[in-house]
Amino acid sequence: AVSLIILGTTFLLPGKPSGWLALVGMLAYRMAFSISLGPLPFIITAEVFPANCRASGAAVCWAANWAANFVVSLTFLPMLQWMTPAGTFYFYAAICVAAVWFVWSQVPETSRRPLEELQGAGEANGAPRIAQVAIVEQSEAMHTQQVSRERLL
């Protein structure tokens, strides 16, 4: 978020130094994103879903991640005109702050914990809603396959 604030501020500053400050802000953003929120959806989804619905849960999460990337790409240029460049980057900085707060407050710590322990903790505390939906869908699909097999026999 700090790097996006720096990047937004460069649009308010005149002269050549603002170009260098924009470069520093962009590089800082890219480095920070690459080690924090960037890989998070891919890492967490492999850990928080139970084994029986991990593939379905990861697919839904990754599709949502790519859909969000598409929305950002689609709305960036109109936002530059509507909000000004500085306002656009300040808006994205606010989104980053909200995302960091969400991860800090809602995503469980998974380091040095085996997958079986995480699955047991999710069942004991009530799995997150997305995991519950994936579990229900997986069990319904398994039930449908079982019924189909019984009809064939």
Short mmCIF file of C-alpha atoms in Angstrom, two decimals:
data_model
loop_
_atom_site.label_atom_id
_atom_site.label_comp_id
_atom_site.label_asym_id
_atom_site.label_seq_id
_atom_site.Cartn_x
_atom_site.Cartn_y
_atom_site.Cartn_z
CA ALA A 1 0.00 0.00 0.00
CA VAL A 2 2.88 2.36 0.77
CA SER A 3 4.35 1.83 -2.68
CA LEU A 4 0.96 2.59 -4.29
CA ILE A 5 0.71 5.78 -2.24
CA ILE A 6 4.20 6.74 -3.47
CA LEU A 7 3.15 5.96 -7.02
CA GLY A 8 -0.04 8.01 -6.69
CA THR A 9 1.87 10.92 -5.20
CA THR A 10 4.24 11.04 -8.16
CA PHE A 11 1.34 12.15 -10.35
CA LEU A 12 0.95 15.21 -8.13
CA LEU A 13 4.64 16.19 -8.25
CA PRO A 14 6.14 18.12 -11.17
CA GLY A 15 9.45 17.48 -12.88
CA LYS A 16 11.83 14.69 -13.68
CA PRO A 17 12.39 13.48 -10.07
CA SER A 18 8.77 12.35 -9.99
CA GLY A 19 9.57 9.90 -12.81
CA TRP A 20 12.32 8.32 -10.75
CA LEU A 21 10.06 8.22 -7.71
CA ALA A 22 7.40 6.49 -9.84
CA LEU A 23 9.95 3.89 -10.91
CA VAL A 24 10.97 3.27 -7.29
CA GLY A 25 7.30 3.02 -6.25
CA MET A 26 6.52 0.55 -9.04
CA LEU A 27 9.54 -1.63 -8.28
CA ALA A 28 8.74 -1.59 -4.56
CA TYR A 29 5.14 -2.56 -5.31
CA ARG A 30 6.20 -5.42 -7.57
CA MET A 31 8.68 -6.78 -5.02
CA ALA A 32 6.25 -6.50 -2.10
CA PHE A 33 3.36 -8.03 -4.05
CA SER A 34 5.52 -10.93 -5.22
CA ILE A 35 6.28 -12.01 -1.64
CA SER A 36 2.93 -11.22 -0.02
CA LEU A 37 -0.53 -10.99 -1.59
CA GLY A 38 0.53 -12.20 -5.06
CA PRO A 39 1.13 -15.89 -4.35
CA LEU A 40 -1.28 -16.05 -1.39
CA PRO A 41 -4.34 -17.43 -3.24
CA PHE A 42 -2.27 -20.25 -4.72
CA ILE A 43 -0.57 -21.17 -1.45
CA ILE A 44 -3.52 -20.93 0.90
CA THR A 45 -5.99 -22.85 -1.27
CA ALA A 46 -3.69 -25.85 -1.28
CA GLU A 47 -3.69 -25.84 2.52
CA VAL A 48 -7.14 -24.84 3.79
CA PHE A 49 -9.38 -27.21 1.86
CA PRO A 50 -9.84 -30.83 2.99
CA ALA A 51 -8.29 -33.45 0.72
CA ASN A 52 -11.64 -34.66 -0.62
CA CYS A 53 -12.50 -31.23 -2.10
CA ARG A 54 -9.11 -29.57 -2.46
CA ALA A 55 -9.14 -29.60 -6.28
CA SER A 56 -12.65 -28.12 -6.52
CA GLY A 57 -11.97 -25.51 -3.86
CA ALA A 58 -8.68 -24.47 -5.43
CA ALA A 59 -10.32 -24.23 -8.85
CA VAL A 60 -13.06 -21.94 -7.54
CA CYS A 61 -10.55 -19.73 -5.69
CA TRP A 62 -8.17 -19.48 -8.62
CA ALA A 63 -11.01 -18.68 -11.00
CA ALA A 64 -12.14 -15.91 -8.64
CA ASN A 65 -8.57 -14.60 -8.51
CA TRP A 66 -8.33 -14.45 -12.31
CA ALA A 67 -11.79 -12.86 -12.52
CA ALA A 68 -10.66 -10.15 -10.09
CA ASN A 69 -7.51 -9.61 -12.19
CA PHE A 70 -9.72 -9.23 -15.25
CA VAL A 71 -11.92 -6.66 -13.49
CA VAL A 72 -8.87 -4.62 -12.46
CA SER A 73 -7.53 -4.71 -16.01
CA LEU A 74 -10.91 -3.80 -17.46
CA THR A 75 -11.54 -0.86 -15.11
CA PHE A 76 -8.05 0.64 -14.81
CA LEU A 77 -8.17 2.99 -17.82
CA PRO A 78 -11.71 4.28 -17.11
CA MET A 79 -10.69 4.88 -13.47
CA LEU A 80 -7.70 6.95 -14.62
CA GLN A 81 -10.08 9.29 -16.44
CA TRP A 82 -12.79 9.27 -13.79
CA MET A 83 -10.66 9.56 -10.63
CA THR A 84 -7.36 11.01 -11.94
CA PRO A 85 -4.18 8.89 -11.91
CA ALA A 86 -3.32 9.80 -8.32
CA GLY A 87 -6.83 8.95 -7.12
CA THR A 88 -6.73 5.61 -8.92
CA PHE A 89 -3.53 4.55 -7.19
CA TYR A 90 -4.79 5.81 -3.82
CA PHE A 91 -7.93 3.72 -4.36
CA TYR A 92 -5.81 0.62 -5.07
CA ALA A 93 -3.74 1.39 -1.96
CA ALA A 94 -6.96 1.36 0.10
CA ILE A 95 -7.90 -1.99 -1.46
CA CYS A 96 -4.47 -3.35 -0.48
CA VAL A 97 -4.95 -2.20 3.11
CA ALA A 98 -8.36 -3.91 3.20
CA ALA A 99 -6.85 -7.09 1.71
CA VAL A 100 -4.04 -7.17 4.28
CA TRP A 101 -6.56 -6.65 7.09
CA PHE A 102 -8.73 -9.48 5.72
CA VAL A 103 -5.81 -11.90 5.46
CA TRP A 104 -4.55 -10.96 8.93
CA SER A 105 -7.96 -11.34 10.57
CA GLN A 106 -9.60 -14.17 8.62
CA VAL A 107 -6.96 -16.50 7.15
CA PRO A 108 -5.64 -19.14 9.56
CA GLU A 109 -1.92 -19.52 10.21
CA THR A 110 -0.72 -22.65 8.42
CA SER A 111 3.06 -22.62 8.78
CA ARG A 112 4.62 -25.74 10.31
CA ARG A 113 1.22 -27.44 10.61
CA PRO A 114 0.45 -30.69 8.77
CA LEU A 115 -2.53 -30.74 6.41
CA GLU A 116 -4.35 -33.26 8.61
CA GLU A 117 -4.17 -30.87 11.57
CA LEU A 118 -5.54 -28.01 9.46
CA GLN A 119 -8.40 -30.18 8.27
CA GLY A 120 -9.19 -31.23 11.85
CA ALA A 121 -9.12 -27.61 13.02
CA GLY A 122 -11.50 -26.60 10.21
CA GLU A 123 -13.96 -29.33 11.15
CA ALA A 124 -13.78 -28.48 14.85
CA ASN A 125 -14.22 -24.73 14.37
CA GLY A 126 -16.62 -24.93 11.48
CA ALA A 127 -14.96 -24.74 8.09
CA PRO A 128 -15.08 -21.47 6.18
CA ARG A 129 -18.19 -21.01 4.06
CA ILE A 130 -16.37 -21.59 0.77
CA ALA A 131 -14.98 -24.87 2.10
CA GLN A 132 -18.43 -25.93 3.29
CA VAL A 133 -19.88 -25.26 -0.16
CA ALA A 134 -17.10 -27.24 -1.82
CA ILE A 135 -17.60 -30.15 0.61
CA VAL A 136 -21.34 -30.22 -0.09
CA GLU A 137 -20.80 -30.11 -3.85
CA GLN A 138 -18.23 -32.91 -3.64
CA SER A 139 -20.49 -35.12 -1.52
CA GLU A 140 -23.46 -34.49 -3.85
CA ALA A 141 -21.35 -35.45 -6.86
CA MET A 142 -20.18 -38.61 -5.11
CA HIS A 143 -23.79 -39.48 -4.19
CA THR A 144 -24.92 -38.95 -7.80
CA GLN A 145 -22.16 -41.26 -9.04
CA GLN A 146 -23.12 -43.89 -6.47
CA VAL A 147 -26.79 -43.76 -7.54
CA SER A 148 -25.77 -44.05 -11.21
CA ARG A 149 -23.64 -47.11 -10.48
CA GLU A 150 -26.45 -48.78 -8.54
CA ARG A 151 -28.87 -48.24 -11.42
CA LEU A 152 -26.43 -49.85 -13.84
CA LEU A 153 -26.06 -52.93 -11.64
#
